[in-house]
PDB file of C-alpha atoms in Angstrom:
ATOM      1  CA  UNK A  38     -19.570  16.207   1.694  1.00 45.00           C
ATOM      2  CA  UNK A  39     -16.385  17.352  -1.137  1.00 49.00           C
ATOM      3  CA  UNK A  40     -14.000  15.577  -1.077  1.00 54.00           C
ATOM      4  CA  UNK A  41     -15.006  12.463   1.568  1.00 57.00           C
ATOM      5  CA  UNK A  42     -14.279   8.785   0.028  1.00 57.00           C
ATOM      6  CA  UNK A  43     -17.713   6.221  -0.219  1.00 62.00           C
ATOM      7  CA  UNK A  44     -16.698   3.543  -2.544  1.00 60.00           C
ATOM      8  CA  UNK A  45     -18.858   0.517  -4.079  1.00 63.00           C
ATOM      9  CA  UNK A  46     -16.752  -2.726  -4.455  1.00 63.00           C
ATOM     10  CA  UNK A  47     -18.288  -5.030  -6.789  1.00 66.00           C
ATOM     11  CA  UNK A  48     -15.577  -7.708  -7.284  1.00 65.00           C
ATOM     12  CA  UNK A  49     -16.888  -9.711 -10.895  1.00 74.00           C
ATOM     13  CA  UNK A  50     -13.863 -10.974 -12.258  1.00 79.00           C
ATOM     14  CA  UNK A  51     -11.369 -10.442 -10.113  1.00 83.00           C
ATOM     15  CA  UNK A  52     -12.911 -13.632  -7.412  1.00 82.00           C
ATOM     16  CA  UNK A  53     -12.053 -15.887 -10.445  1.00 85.00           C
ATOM     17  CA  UNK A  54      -8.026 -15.814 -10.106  1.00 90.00           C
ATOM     18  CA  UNK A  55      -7.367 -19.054  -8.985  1.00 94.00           C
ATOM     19  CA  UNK A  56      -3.850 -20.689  -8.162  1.00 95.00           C
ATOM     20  CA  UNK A  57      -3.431 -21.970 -11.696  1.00 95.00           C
ATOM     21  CA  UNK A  58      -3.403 -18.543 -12.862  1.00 95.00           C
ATOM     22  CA  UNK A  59      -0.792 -18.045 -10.217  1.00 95.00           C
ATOM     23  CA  UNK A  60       1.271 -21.082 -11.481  1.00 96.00           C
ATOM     24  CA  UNK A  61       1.137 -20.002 -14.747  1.00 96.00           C
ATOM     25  CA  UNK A  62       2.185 -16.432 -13.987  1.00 96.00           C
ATOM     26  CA  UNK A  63       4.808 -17.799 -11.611  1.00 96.00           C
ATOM     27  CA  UNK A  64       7.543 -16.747 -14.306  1.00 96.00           C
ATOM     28  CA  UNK A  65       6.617 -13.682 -13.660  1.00 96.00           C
ATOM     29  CA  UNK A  66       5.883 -12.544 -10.287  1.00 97.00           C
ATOM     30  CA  UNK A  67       9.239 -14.643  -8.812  1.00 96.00           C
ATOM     31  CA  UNK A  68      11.254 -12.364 -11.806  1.00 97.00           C
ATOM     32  CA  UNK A  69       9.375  -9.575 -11.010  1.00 98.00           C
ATOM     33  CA  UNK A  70      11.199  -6.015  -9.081  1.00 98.00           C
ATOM     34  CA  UNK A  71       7.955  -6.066  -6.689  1.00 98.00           C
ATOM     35  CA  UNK A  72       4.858  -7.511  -6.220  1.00 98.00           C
ATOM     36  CA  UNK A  73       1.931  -5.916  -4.999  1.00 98.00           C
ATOM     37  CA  UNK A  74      -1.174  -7.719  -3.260  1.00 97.00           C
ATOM     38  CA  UNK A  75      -4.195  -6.190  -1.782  1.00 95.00           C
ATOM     39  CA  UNK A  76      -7.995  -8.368  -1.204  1.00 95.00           C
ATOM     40  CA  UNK A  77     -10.083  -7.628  -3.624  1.00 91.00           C
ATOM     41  CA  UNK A  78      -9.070 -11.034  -5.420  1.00 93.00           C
ATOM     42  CA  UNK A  79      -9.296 -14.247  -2.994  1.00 94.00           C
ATOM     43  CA  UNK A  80      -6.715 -14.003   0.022  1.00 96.00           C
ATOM     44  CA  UNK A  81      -5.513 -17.257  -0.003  1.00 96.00           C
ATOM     45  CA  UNK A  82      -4.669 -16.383  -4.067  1.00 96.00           C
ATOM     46  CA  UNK A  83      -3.095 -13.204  -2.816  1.00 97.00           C
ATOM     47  CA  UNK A  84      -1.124 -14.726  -0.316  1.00 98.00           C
ATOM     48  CA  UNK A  85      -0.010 -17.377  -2.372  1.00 97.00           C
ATOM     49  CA  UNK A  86       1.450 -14.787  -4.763  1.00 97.00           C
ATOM     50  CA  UNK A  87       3.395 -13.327  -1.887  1.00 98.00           C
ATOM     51  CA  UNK A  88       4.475 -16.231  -0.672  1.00 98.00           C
ATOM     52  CA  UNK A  89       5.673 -17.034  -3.981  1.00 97.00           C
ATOM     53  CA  UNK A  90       7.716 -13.631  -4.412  1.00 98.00           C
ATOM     54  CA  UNK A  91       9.073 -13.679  -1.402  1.00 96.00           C
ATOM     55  CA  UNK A  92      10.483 -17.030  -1.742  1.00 96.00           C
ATOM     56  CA  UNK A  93      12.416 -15.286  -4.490  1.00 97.00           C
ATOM     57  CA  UNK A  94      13.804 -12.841  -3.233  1.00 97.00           C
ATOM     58  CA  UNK A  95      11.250  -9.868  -4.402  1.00 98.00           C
ATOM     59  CA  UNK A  96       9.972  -7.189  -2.778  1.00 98.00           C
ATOM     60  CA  UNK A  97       6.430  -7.189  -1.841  1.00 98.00           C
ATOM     61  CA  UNK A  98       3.767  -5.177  -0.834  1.00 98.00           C
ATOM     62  CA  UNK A  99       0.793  -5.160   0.605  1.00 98.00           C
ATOM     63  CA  UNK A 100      -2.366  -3.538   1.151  1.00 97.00           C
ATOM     64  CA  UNK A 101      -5.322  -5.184   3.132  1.00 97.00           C
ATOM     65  CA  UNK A 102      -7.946  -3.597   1.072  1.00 95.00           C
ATOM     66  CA  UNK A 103     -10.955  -4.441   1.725  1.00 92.00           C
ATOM     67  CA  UNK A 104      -9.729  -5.370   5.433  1.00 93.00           C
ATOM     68  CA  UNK A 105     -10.886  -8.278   6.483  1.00 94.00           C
ATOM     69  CA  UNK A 106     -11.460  -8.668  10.956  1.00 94.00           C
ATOM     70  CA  UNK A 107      -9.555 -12.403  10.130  1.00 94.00           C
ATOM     71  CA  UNK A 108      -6.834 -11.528   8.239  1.00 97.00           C
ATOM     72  CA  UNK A 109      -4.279 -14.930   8.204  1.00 97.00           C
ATOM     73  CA  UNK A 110      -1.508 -14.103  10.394  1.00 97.00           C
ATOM     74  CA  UNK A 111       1.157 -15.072   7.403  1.00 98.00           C
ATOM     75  CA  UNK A 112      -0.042 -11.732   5.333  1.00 98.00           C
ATOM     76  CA  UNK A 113       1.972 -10.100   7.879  1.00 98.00           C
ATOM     77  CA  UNK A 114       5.248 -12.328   7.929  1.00 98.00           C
ATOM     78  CA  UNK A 115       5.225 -11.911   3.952  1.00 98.00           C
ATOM     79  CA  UNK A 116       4.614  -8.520   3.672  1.00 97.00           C
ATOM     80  CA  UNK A 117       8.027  -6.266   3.233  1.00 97.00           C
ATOM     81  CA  UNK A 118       5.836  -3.257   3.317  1.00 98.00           C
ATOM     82  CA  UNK A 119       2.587  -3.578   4.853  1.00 98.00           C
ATOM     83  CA  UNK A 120       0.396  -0.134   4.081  1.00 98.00           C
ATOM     84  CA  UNK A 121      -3.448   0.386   5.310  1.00 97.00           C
ATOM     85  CA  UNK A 122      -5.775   3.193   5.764  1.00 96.00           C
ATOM     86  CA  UNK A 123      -7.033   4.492   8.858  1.00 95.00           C
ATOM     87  CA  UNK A 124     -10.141   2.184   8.306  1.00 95.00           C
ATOM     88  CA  UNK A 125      -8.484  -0.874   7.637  1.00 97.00           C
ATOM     89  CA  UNK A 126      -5.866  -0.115  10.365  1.00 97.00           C
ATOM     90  CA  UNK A 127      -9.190  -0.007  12.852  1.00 97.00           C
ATOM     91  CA  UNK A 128     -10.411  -3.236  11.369  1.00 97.00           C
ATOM     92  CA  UNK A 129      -7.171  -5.313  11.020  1.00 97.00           C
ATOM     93  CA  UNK A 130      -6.238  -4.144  14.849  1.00 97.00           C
ATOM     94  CA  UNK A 131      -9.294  -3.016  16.727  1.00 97.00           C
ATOM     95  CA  UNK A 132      -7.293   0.467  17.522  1.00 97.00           C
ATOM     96  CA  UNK A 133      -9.767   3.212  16.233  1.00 96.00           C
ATOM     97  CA  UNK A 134      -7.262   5.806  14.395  1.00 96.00           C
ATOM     98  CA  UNK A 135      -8.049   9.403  14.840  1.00 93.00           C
ATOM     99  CA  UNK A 136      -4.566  10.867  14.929  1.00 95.00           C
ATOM    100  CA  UNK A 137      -0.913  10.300  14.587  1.00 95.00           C
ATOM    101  CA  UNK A 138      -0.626   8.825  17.931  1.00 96.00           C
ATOM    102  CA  UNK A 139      -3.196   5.995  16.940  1.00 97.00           C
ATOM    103  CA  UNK A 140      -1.601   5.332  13.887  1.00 97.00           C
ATOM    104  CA  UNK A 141       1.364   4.674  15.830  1.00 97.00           C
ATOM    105  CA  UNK A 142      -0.050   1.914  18.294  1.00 98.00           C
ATOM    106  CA  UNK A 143      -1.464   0.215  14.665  1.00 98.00           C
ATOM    107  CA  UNK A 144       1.884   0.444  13.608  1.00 98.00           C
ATOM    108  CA  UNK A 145       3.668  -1.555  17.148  1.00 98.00           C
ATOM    109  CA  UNK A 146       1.081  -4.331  16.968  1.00 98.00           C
ATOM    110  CA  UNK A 147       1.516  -4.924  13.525  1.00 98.00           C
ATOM    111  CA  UNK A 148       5.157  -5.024  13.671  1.00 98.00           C
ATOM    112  CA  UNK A 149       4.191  -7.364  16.822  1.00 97.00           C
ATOM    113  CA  UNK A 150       2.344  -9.659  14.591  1.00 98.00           C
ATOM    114  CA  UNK A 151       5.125  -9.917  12.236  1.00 97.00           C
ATOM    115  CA  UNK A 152       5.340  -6.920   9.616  1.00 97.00           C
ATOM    116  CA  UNK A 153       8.651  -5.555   8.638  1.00 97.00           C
ATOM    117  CA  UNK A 154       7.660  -1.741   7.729  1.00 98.00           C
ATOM    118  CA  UNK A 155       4.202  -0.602   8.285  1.00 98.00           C
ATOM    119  CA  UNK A 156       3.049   2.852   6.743  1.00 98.00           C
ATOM    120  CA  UNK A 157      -0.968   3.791   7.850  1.00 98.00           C
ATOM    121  CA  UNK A 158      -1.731   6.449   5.454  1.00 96.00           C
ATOM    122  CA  UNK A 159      -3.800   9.111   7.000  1.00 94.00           C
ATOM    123  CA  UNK A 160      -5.769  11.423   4.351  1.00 89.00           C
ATOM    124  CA  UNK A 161      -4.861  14.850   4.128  1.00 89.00           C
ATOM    125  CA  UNK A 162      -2.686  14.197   7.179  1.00 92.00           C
ATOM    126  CA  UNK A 163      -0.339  11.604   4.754  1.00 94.00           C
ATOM    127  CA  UNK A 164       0.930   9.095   6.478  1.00 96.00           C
ATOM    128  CA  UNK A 165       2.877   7.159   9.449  1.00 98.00           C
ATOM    129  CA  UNK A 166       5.814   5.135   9.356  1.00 98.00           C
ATOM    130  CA  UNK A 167       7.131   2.322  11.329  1.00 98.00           C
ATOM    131  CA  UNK A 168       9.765   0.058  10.945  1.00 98.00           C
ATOM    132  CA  UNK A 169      11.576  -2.950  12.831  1.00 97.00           C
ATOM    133  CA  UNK A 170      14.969  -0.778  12.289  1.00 96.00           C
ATOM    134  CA  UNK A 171      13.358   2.357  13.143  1.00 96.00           C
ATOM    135  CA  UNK A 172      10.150   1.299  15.469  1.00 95.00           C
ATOM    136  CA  UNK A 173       9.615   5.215  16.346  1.00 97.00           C
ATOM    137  CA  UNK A 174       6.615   6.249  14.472  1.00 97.00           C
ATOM    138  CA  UNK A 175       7.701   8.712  12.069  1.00 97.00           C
ATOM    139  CA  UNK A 176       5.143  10.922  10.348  1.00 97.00           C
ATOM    140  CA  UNK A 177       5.497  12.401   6.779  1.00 97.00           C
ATOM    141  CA  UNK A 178       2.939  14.408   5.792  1.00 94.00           C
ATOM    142  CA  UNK A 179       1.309  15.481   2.972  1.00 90.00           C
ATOM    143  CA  UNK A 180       1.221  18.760   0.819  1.00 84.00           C
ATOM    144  CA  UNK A 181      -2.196  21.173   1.448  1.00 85.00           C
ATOM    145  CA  UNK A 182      -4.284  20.861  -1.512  1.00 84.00           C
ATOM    146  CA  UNK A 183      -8.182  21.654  -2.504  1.00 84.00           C
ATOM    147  CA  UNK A 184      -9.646  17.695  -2.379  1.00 82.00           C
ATOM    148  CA  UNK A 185     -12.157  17.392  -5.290  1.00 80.00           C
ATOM    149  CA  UNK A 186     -12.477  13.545  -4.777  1.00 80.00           C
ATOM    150  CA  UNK A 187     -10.500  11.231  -2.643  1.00 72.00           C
ATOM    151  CA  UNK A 188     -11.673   7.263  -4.633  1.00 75.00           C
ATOM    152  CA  UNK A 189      -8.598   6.096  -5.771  1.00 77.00           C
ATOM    153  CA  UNK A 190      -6.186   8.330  -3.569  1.00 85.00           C
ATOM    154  CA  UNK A 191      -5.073   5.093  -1.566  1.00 88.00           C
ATOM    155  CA  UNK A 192      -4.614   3.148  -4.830  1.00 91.00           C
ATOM    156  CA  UNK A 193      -2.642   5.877  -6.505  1.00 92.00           C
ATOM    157  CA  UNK A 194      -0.772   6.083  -3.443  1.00 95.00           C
ATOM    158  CA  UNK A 195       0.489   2.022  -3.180  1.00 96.00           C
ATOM    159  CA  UNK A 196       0.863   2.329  -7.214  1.00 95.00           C
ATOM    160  CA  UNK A 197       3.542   5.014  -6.535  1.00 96.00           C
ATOM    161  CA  UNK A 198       5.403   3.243  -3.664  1.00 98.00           C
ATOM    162  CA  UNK A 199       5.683   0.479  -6.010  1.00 98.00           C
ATOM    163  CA  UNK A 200       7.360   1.976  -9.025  1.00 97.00           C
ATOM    164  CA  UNK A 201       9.753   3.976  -6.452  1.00 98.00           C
ATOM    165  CA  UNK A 202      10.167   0.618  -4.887  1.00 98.00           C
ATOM    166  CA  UNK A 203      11.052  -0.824  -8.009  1.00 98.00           C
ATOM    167  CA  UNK A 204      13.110   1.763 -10.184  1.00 97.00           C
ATOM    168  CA  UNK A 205      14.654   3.481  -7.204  1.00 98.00           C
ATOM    169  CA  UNK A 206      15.084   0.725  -4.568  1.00 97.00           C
ATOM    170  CA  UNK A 207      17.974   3.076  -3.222  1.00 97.00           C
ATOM    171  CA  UNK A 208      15.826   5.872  -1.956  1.00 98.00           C
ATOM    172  CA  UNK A 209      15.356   5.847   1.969  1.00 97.00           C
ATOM    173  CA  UNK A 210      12.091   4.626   2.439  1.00 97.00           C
ATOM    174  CA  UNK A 211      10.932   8.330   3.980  1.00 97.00           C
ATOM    175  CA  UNK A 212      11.417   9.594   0.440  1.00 97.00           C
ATOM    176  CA  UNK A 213       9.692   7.235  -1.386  1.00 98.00           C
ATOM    177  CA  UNK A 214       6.236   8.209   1.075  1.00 97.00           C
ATOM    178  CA  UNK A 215       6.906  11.831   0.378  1.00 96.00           C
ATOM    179  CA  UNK A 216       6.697  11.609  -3.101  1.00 96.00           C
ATOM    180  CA  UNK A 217       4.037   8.698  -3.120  1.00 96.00           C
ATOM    181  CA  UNK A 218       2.072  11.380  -1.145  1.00 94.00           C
ATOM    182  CA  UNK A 219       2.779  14.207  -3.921  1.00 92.00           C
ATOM    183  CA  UNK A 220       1.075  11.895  -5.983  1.00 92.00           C
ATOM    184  CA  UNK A 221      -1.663  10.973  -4.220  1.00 91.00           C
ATOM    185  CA  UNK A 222      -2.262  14.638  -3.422  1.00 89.00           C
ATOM    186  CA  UNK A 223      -2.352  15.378  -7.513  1.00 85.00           C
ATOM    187  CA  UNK A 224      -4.970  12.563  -8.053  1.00 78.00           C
ATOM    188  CA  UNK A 225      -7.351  13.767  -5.049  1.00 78.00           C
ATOM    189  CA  UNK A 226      -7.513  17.215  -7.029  1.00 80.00           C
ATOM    190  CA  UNK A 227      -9.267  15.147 -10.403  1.00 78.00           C
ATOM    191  CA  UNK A 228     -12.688  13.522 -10.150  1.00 76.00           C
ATOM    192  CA  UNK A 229     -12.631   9.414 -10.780  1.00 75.00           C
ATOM    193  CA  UNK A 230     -10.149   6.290  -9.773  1.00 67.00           C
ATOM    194  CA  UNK A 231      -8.214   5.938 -12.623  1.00 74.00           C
ATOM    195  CA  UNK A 232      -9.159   8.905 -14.614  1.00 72.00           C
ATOM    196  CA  UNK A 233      -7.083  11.107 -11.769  1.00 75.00           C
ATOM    197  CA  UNK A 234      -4.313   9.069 -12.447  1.00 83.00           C
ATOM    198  CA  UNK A 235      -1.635  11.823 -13.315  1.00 85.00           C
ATOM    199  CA  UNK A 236       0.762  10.512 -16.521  1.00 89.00           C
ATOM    200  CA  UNK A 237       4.561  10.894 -15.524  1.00 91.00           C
ATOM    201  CA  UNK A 238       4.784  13.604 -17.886  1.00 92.00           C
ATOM    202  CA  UNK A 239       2.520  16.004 -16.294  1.00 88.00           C
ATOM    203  CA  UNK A 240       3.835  15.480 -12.766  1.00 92.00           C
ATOM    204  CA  UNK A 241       6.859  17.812 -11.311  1.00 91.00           C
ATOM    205  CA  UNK A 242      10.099  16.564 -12.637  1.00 92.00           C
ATOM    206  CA  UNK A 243      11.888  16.266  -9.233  1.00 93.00           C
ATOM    207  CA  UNK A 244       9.795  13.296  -8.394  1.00 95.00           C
ATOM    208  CA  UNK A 245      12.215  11.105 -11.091  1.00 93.00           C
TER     209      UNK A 245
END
């Protein structure tokens, strides 16, 4: 049906990223603002490059995507933002996530198992938030719009977090969602993943 997310994931290159192209690159991820993991390149690389950015001092985040049943118990502990989907949520936790309420028992164990903030994004529903300082699930949704094709929405969503992470680490952390969730809602209204990318130029001004 319009609008409903099937993706292919054919990983080629990206298994080859090994920990020497983590040494080599170490300049740059322990200097970097934040760091941003997800699974599509080996987990034990991807946790390494946590590891590594955390040990400095930067921010990272990270989403389990494509979940894995056996995640390693440190992704948690190294995670300053931990963000899933509803389907990795189910797989990371067992906790099938139908509404709000769901999304909120995701977010207790993981902070449980050792996350800081949690955020379960949730579709056209946008997303939950949970937080050691604030472990009341919060939800901020997301503006109504006409879905032409969700691949990519997730991705759009973490790239935005980052750069608000990043360039406007002041902003409380419900702000940052909100407008990472404008976002997200302007590249679900384009067909494509990175061709429904909106430039910065064409999004509303108040999101800067």
């Amino acid at each position: 049906s319009l609008g409903q997310n099937v993706i292919v994931i054919v990983p080629g290159a990206n298994l080859l990223l090994n920990f020497e192209d983590l040494r080599r690159a170490s300049d740059v991820i322990c200097k970097a603002k934040v760091v941003v993991c997800q699974l599509e390149i080996n987990p034990a690389v991807s946790l390494e490059a946590l590891k590594m950015a955390h040990a400095s001092q930067v921010k990272t985040l990270f989403n389990p995507a494509p979940a894995l049943a056996d995640l390693d118990p440190q992704f948690y502990t190294h995670s300053d933002v931990f963000c899933c989907n509803e389907t990795e949520a189910e797989i990371l936790t067992g906790i099938p996530v139908g509404n709000l309420e769901d999304a909120g028992k995701v977010g207790h164990m993981l902070l449980e198992r050792g996350c800081k903030l949690v955020v379960v994004t949730l579709g056209a529903e946008g997303c939950m938030m949970i937080s050691v300082e604030e472990p009341i699930p919060k939800h901020v949704p997301a503006g109504k719009v006409r879905a032409v094709d969700t691949t990519g929405a997730g991705d759009s969503f973490v790239g935005a977090l980052a750069f608000y992470l990043a360039y406007y680490p002041k902003l409380p952390m419900e702000e940052m969602i909100r407008k990472s969730n404008c976002i997200a809602s302007v590249s679900v209204q384009a067909s494509g993943t990175q061709s429904s990318y909106p430039y910065r130029k064409d999004l509303p001004q108040d999101l800067f």
